[in-house]
mmCIF file of C-alpha atoms in Angstrom:
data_model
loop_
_atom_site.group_PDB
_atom_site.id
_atom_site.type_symbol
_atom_site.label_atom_id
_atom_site.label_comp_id
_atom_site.label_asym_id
_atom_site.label_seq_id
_atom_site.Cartn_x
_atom_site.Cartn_y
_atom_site.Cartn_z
ATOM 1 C CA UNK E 1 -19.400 -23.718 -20.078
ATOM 2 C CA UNK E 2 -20.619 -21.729 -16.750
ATOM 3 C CA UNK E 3 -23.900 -22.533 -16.410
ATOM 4 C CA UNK E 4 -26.961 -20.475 -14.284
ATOM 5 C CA UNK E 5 -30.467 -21.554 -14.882
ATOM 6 C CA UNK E 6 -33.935 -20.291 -13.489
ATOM 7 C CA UNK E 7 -36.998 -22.151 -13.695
ATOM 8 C CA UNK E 8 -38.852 -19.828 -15.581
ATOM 9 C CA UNK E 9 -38.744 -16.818 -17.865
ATOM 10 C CA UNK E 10 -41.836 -15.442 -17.007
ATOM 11 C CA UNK E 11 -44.331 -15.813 -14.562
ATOM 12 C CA UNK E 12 -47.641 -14.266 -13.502
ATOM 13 C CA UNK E 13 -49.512 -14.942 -10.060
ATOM 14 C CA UNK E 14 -52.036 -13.055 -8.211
ATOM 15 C CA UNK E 15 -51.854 -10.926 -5.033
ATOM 16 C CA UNK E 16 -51.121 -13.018 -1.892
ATOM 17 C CA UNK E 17 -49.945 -16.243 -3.542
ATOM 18 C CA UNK E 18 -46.862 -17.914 -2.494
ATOM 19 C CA UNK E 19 -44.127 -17.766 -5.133
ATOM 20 C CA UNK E 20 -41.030 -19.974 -5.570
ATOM 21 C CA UNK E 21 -37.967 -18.936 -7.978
ATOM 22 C CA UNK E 22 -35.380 -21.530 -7.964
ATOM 23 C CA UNK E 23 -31.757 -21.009 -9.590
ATOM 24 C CA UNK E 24 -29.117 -23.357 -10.192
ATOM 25 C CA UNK E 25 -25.787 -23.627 -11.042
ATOM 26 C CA UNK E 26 -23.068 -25.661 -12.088
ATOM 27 C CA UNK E 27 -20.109 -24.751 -11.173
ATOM 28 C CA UNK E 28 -19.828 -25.812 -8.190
ATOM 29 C CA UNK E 29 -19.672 -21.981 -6.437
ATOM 30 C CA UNK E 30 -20.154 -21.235 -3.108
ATOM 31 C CA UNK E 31 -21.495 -17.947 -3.248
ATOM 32 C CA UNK E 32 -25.335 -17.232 -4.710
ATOM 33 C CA UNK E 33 -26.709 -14.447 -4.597
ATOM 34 C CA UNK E 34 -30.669 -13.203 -5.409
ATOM 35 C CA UNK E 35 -31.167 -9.772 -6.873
ATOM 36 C CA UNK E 36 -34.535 -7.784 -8.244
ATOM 37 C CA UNK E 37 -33.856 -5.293 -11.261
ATOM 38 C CA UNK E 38 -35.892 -2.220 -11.636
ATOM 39 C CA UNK E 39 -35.386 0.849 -14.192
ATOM 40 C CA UNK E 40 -33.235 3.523 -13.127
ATOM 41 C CA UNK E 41 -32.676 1.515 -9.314
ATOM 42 C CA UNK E 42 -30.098 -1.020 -10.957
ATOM 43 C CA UNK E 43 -29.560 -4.522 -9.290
ATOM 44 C CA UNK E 44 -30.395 -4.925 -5.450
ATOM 45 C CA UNK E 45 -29.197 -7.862 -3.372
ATOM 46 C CA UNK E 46 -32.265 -9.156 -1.937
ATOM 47 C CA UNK E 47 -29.692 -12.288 -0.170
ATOM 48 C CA UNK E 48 -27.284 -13.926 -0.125
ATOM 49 C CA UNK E 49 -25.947 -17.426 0.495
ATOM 50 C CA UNK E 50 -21.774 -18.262 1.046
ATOM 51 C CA UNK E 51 -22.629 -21.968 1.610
ATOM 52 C CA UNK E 52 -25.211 -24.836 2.068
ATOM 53 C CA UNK E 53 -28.045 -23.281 4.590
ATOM 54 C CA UNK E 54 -26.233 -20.070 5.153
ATOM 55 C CA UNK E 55 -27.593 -17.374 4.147
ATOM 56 C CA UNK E 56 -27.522 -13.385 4.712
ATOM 57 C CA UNK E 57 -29.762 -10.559 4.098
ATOM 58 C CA UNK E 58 -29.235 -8.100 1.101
ATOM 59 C CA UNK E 59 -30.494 -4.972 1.030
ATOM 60 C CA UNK E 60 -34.278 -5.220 0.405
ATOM 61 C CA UNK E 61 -34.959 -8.269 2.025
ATOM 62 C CA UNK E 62 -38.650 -7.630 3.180
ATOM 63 C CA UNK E 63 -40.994 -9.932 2.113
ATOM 64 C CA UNK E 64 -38.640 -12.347 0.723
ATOM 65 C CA UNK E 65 -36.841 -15.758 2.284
ATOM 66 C CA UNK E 66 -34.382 -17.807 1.072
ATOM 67 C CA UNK E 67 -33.408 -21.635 0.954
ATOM 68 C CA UNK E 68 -30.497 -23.085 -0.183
ATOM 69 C CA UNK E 69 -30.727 -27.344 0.957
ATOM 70 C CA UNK E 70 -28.089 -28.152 -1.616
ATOM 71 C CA UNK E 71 -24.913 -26.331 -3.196
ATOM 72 C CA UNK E 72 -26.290 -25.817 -6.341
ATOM 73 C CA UNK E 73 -29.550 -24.795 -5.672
ATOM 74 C CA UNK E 74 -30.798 -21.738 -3.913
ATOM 75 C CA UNK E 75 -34.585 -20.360 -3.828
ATOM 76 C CA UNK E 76 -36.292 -17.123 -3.486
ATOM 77 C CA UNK E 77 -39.423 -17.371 -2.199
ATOM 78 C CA UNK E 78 -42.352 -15.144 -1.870
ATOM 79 C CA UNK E 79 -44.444 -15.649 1.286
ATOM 80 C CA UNK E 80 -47.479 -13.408 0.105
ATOM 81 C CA UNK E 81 -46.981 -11.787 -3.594
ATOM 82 C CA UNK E 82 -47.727 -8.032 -3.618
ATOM 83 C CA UNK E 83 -47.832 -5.688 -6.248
ATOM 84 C CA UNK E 84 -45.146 -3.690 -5.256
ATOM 85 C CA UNK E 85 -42.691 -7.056 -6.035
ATOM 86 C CA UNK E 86 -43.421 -7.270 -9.857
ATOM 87 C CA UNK E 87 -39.783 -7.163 -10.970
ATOM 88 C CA UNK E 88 -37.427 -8.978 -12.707
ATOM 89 C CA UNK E 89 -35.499 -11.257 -10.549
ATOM 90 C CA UNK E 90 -32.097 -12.306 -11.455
ATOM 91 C CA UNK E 91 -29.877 -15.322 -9.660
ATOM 92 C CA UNK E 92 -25.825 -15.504 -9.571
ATOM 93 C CA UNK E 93 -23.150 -17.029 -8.622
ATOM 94 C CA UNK E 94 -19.937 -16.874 -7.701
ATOM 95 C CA UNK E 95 -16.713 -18.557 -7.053
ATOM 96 C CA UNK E 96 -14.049 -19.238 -4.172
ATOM 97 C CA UNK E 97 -11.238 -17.123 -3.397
ATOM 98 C CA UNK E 98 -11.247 -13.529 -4.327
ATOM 99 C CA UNK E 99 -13.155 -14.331 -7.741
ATOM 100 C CA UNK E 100 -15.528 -11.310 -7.336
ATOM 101 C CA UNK E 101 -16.741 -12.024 -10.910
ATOM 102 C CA UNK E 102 -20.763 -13.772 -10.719
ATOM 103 C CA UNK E 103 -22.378 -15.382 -13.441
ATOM 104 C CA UNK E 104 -25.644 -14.791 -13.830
ATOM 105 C CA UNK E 105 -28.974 -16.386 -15.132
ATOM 106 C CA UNK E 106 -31.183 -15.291 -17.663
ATOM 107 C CA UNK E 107 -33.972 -14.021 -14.886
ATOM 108 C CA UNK E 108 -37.908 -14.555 -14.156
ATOM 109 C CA UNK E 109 -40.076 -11.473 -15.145
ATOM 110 C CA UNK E 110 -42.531 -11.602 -12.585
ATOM 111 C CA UNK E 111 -45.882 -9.961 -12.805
ATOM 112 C CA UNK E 112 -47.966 -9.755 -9.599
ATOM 113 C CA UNK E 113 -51.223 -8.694 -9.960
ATOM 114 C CA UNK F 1 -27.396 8.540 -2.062
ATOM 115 C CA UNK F 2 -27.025 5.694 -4.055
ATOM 116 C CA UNK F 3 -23.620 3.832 -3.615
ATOM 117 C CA UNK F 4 -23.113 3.674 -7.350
ATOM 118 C CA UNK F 5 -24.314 6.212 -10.053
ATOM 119 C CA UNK F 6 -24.115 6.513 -13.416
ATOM 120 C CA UNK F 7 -25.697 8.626 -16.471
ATOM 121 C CA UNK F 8 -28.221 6.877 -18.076
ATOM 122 C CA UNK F 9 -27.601 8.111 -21.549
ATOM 123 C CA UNK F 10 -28.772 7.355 -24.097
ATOM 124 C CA UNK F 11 -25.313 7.731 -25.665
ATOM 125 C CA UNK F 12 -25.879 7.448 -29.397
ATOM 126 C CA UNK F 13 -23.398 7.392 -31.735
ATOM 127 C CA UNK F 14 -22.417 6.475 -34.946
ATOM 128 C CA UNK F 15 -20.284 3.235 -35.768
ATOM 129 C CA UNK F 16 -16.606 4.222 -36.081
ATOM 130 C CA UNK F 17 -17.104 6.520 -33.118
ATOM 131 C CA UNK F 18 -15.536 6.960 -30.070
ATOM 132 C CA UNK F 19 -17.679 6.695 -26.696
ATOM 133 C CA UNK F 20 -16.985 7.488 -23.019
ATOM 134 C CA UNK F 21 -18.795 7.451 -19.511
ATOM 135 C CA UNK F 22 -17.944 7.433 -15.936
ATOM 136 C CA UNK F 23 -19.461 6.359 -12.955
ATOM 137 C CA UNK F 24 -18.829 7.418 -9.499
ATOM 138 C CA UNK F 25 -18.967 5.272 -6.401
ATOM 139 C CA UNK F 26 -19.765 6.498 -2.469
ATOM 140 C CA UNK F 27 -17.839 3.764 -0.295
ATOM 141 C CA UNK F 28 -14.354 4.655 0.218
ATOM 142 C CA UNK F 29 -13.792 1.230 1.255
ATOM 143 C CA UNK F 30 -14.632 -0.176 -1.816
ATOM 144 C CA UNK F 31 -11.253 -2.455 -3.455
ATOM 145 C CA UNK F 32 -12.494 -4.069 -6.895
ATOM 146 C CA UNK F 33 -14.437 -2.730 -10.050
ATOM 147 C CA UNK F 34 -16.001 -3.896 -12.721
ATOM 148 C CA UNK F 35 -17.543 -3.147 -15.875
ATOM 149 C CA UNK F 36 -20.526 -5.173 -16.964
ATOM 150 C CA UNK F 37 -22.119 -5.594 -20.176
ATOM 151 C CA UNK F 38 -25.917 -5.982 -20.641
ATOM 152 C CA UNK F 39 -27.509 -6.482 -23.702
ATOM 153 C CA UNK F 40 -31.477 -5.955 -24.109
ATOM 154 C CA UNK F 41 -33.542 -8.268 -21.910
ATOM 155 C CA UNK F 42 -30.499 -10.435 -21.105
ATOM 156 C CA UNK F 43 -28.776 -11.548 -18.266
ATOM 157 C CA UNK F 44 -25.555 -8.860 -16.836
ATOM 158 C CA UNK F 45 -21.819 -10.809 -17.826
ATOM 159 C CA UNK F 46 -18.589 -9.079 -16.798
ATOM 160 C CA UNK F 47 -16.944 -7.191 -19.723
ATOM 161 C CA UNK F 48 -13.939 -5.983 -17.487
ATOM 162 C CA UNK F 49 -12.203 -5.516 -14.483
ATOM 163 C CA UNK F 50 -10.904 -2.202 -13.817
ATOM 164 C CA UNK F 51 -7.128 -1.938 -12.163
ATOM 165 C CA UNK F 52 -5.748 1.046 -10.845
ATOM 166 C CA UNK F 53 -3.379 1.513 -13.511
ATOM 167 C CA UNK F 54 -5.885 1.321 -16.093
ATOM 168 C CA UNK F 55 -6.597 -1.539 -18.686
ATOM 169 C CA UNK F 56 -7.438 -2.404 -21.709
ATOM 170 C CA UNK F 57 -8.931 -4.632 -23.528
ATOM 171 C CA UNK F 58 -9.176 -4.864 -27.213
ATOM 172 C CA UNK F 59 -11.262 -1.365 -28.474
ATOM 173 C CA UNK F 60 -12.493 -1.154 -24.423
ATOM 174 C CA UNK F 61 -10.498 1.032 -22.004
ATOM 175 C CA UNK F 62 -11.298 1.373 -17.867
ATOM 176 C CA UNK F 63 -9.654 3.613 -15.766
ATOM 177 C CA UNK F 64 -9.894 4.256 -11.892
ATOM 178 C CA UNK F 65 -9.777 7.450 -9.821
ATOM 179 C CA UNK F 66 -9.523 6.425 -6.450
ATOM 180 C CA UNK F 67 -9.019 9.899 -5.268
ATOM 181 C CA UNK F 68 -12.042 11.038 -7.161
ATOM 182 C CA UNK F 69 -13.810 7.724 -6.375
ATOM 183 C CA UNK F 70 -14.824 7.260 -10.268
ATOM 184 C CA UNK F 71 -14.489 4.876 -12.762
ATOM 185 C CA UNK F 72 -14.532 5.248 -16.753
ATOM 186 C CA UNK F 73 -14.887 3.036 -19.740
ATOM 187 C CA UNK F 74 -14.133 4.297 -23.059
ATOM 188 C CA UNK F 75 -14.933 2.259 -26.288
ATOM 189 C CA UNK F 76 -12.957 2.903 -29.462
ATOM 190 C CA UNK F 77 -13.838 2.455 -33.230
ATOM 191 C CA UNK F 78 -17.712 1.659 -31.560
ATOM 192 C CA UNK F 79 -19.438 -1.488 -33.499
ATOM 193 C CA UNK F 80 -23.135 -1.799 -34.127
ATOM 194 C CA UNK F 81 -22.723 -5.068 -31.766
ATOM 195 C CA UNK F 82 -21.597 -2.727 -28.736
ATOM 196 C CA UNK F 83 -25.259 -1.030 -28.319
ATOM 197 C CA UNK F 84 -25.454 -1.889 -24.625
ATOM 198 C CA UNK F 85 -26.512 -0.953 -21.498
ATOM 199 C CA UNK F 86 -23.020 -0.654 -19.434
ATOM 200 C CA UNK F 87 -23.107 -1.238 -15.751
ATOM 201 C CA UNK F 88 -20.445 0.031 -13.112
ATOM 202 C CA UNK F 89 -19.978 -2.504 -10.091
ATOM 203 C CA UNK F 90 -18.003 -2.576 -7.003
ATOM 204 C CA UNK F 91 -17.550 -4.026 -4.464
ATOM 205 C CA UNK F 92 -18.472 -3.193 -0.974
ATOM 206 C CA UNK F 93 -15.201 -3.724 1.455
ATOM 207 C CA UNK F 94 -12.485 -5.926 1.587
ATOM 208 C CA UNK F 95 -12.637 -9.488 1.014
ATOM 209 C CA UNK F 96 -16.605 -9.175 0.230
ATOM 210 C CA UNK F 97 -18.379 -10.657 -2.018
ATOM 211 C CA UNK F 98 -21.405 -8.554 -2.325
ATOM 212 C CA UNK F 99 -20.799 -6.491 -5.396
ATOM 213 C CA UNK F 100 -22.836 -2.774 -5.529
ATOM 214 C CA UNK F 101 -24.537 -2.329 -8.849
ATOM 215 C CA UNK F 102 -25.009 1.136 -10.816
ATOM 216 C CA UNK F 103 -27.846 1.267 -13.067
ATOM 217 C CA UNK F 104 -26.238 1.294 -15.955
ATOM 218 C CA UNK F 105 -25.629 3.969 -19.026
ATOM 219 C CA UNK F 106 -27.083 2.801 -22.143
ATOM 220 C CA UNK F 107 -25.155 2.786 -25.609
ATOM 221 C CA UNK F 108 -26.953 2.703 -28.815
ATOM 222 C CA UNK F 109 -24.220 2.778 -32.530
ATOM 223 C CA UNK F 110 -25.996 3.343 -35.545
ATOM 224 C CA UNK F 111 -25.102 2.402 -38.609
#
């Protein structure tokens, strides 16, 4: 069964800390992708990764920077928390080929205060 | 303007019903669609792909308008398990695999 995890369901840090999501997946996929989720803005790419320490900027990539050191493993990290980035942050990934279809995992409310 | 937009709803309806939204998309470019399903604080999963011809599958139809550049889904005999929040996704251009995301129209079936 397609697998995504995140390292936590919740998580609350203070203005100016240093934040690391991680994601992983098992299904071998090339693709991952990081995305925030806000009412009534939908999902926006924040990046994107197509292999092993590639990686390409979304859409709202400010203040955000990714790693991805190993195929299944890509992380979002926060350099400096703000306010502004409590969100919930959801991980994917996707296959090779034209699969367009990404699995997702359950997400990290994050609460910066 | 946002590349993907869809009525929020609420749609609420009772079960037995029949329920139907569109979305519209921006990029002209854009090849593939989707329809994805996401229940209350959960994670988004794909509940179709949409084809030009239209599709179906089971109670859930999706049709596409390129020239209109919208997208429907219509669900049939609704269930209480359908409440929802339905998202419309496409993708960007040709042979990418960044997918656009609308916000999604929320479905609530009563009993």
């Amino acid at each position: 069964d397609v697998k995504v995890t995140q390292s936590s369901r919740y998580l609350v840090k203070r203005t100016g800390e240093k934040v690391f999501l991680e994601c992983v997946q098992d299904m071998d996929h090339e693709n991952m992708f990081w995305y925030r989720q806000d009412p009534g803005l939908g999902l926006r790419l924040i990046y994107f990764s197509y292999d092993v320490k590639m990686k390409e900027k979304g859409d709202i990539p400010e203040g955000y920077s990714v790693s991805r050191e190993k195929k299944e493993r890509f992380s979002l990290i926060l350099e400096s928390a703000s306010t502004n980035q409590t969100s919930m942050y959801l991980c994917a990934s996707s296959g090779p080929g034209q699969s367009y279809e990404q699995y997702f995992g359950p997400g990290t409310r994050l609460t910066v205060t | 303007r946002k590349e993907v937009e869809q009525d929020p709803g609420p749609f609420n309806v009772p079960e037995g019903a029949t329920v139907a939204f569109n979305c519209t998309y921006s990029n002209s470019a854009s090849q593939s669609f989707f329809w994805y399903r996401q229940d209350c604080r959960k994670e988004p999963k794909l509940l179709m792909s949409v084809y030009s011809s239209g599709n179906e599958d089971g109670r859930f139809t999706a049709q596409l308008n390129r020239a209109s550049q919208y997208i429907s889904l219509l669900i049939r005999d609704s269930k209480l398990s359908d409440s929802a929040t339905y998202l419309c996704v496409v993708t960007r251009r040709s042979n990418d695999y960044k997918l656009s995301f609308g916000a999604g129209t929320t479905v609530t079936v009563r009993a």
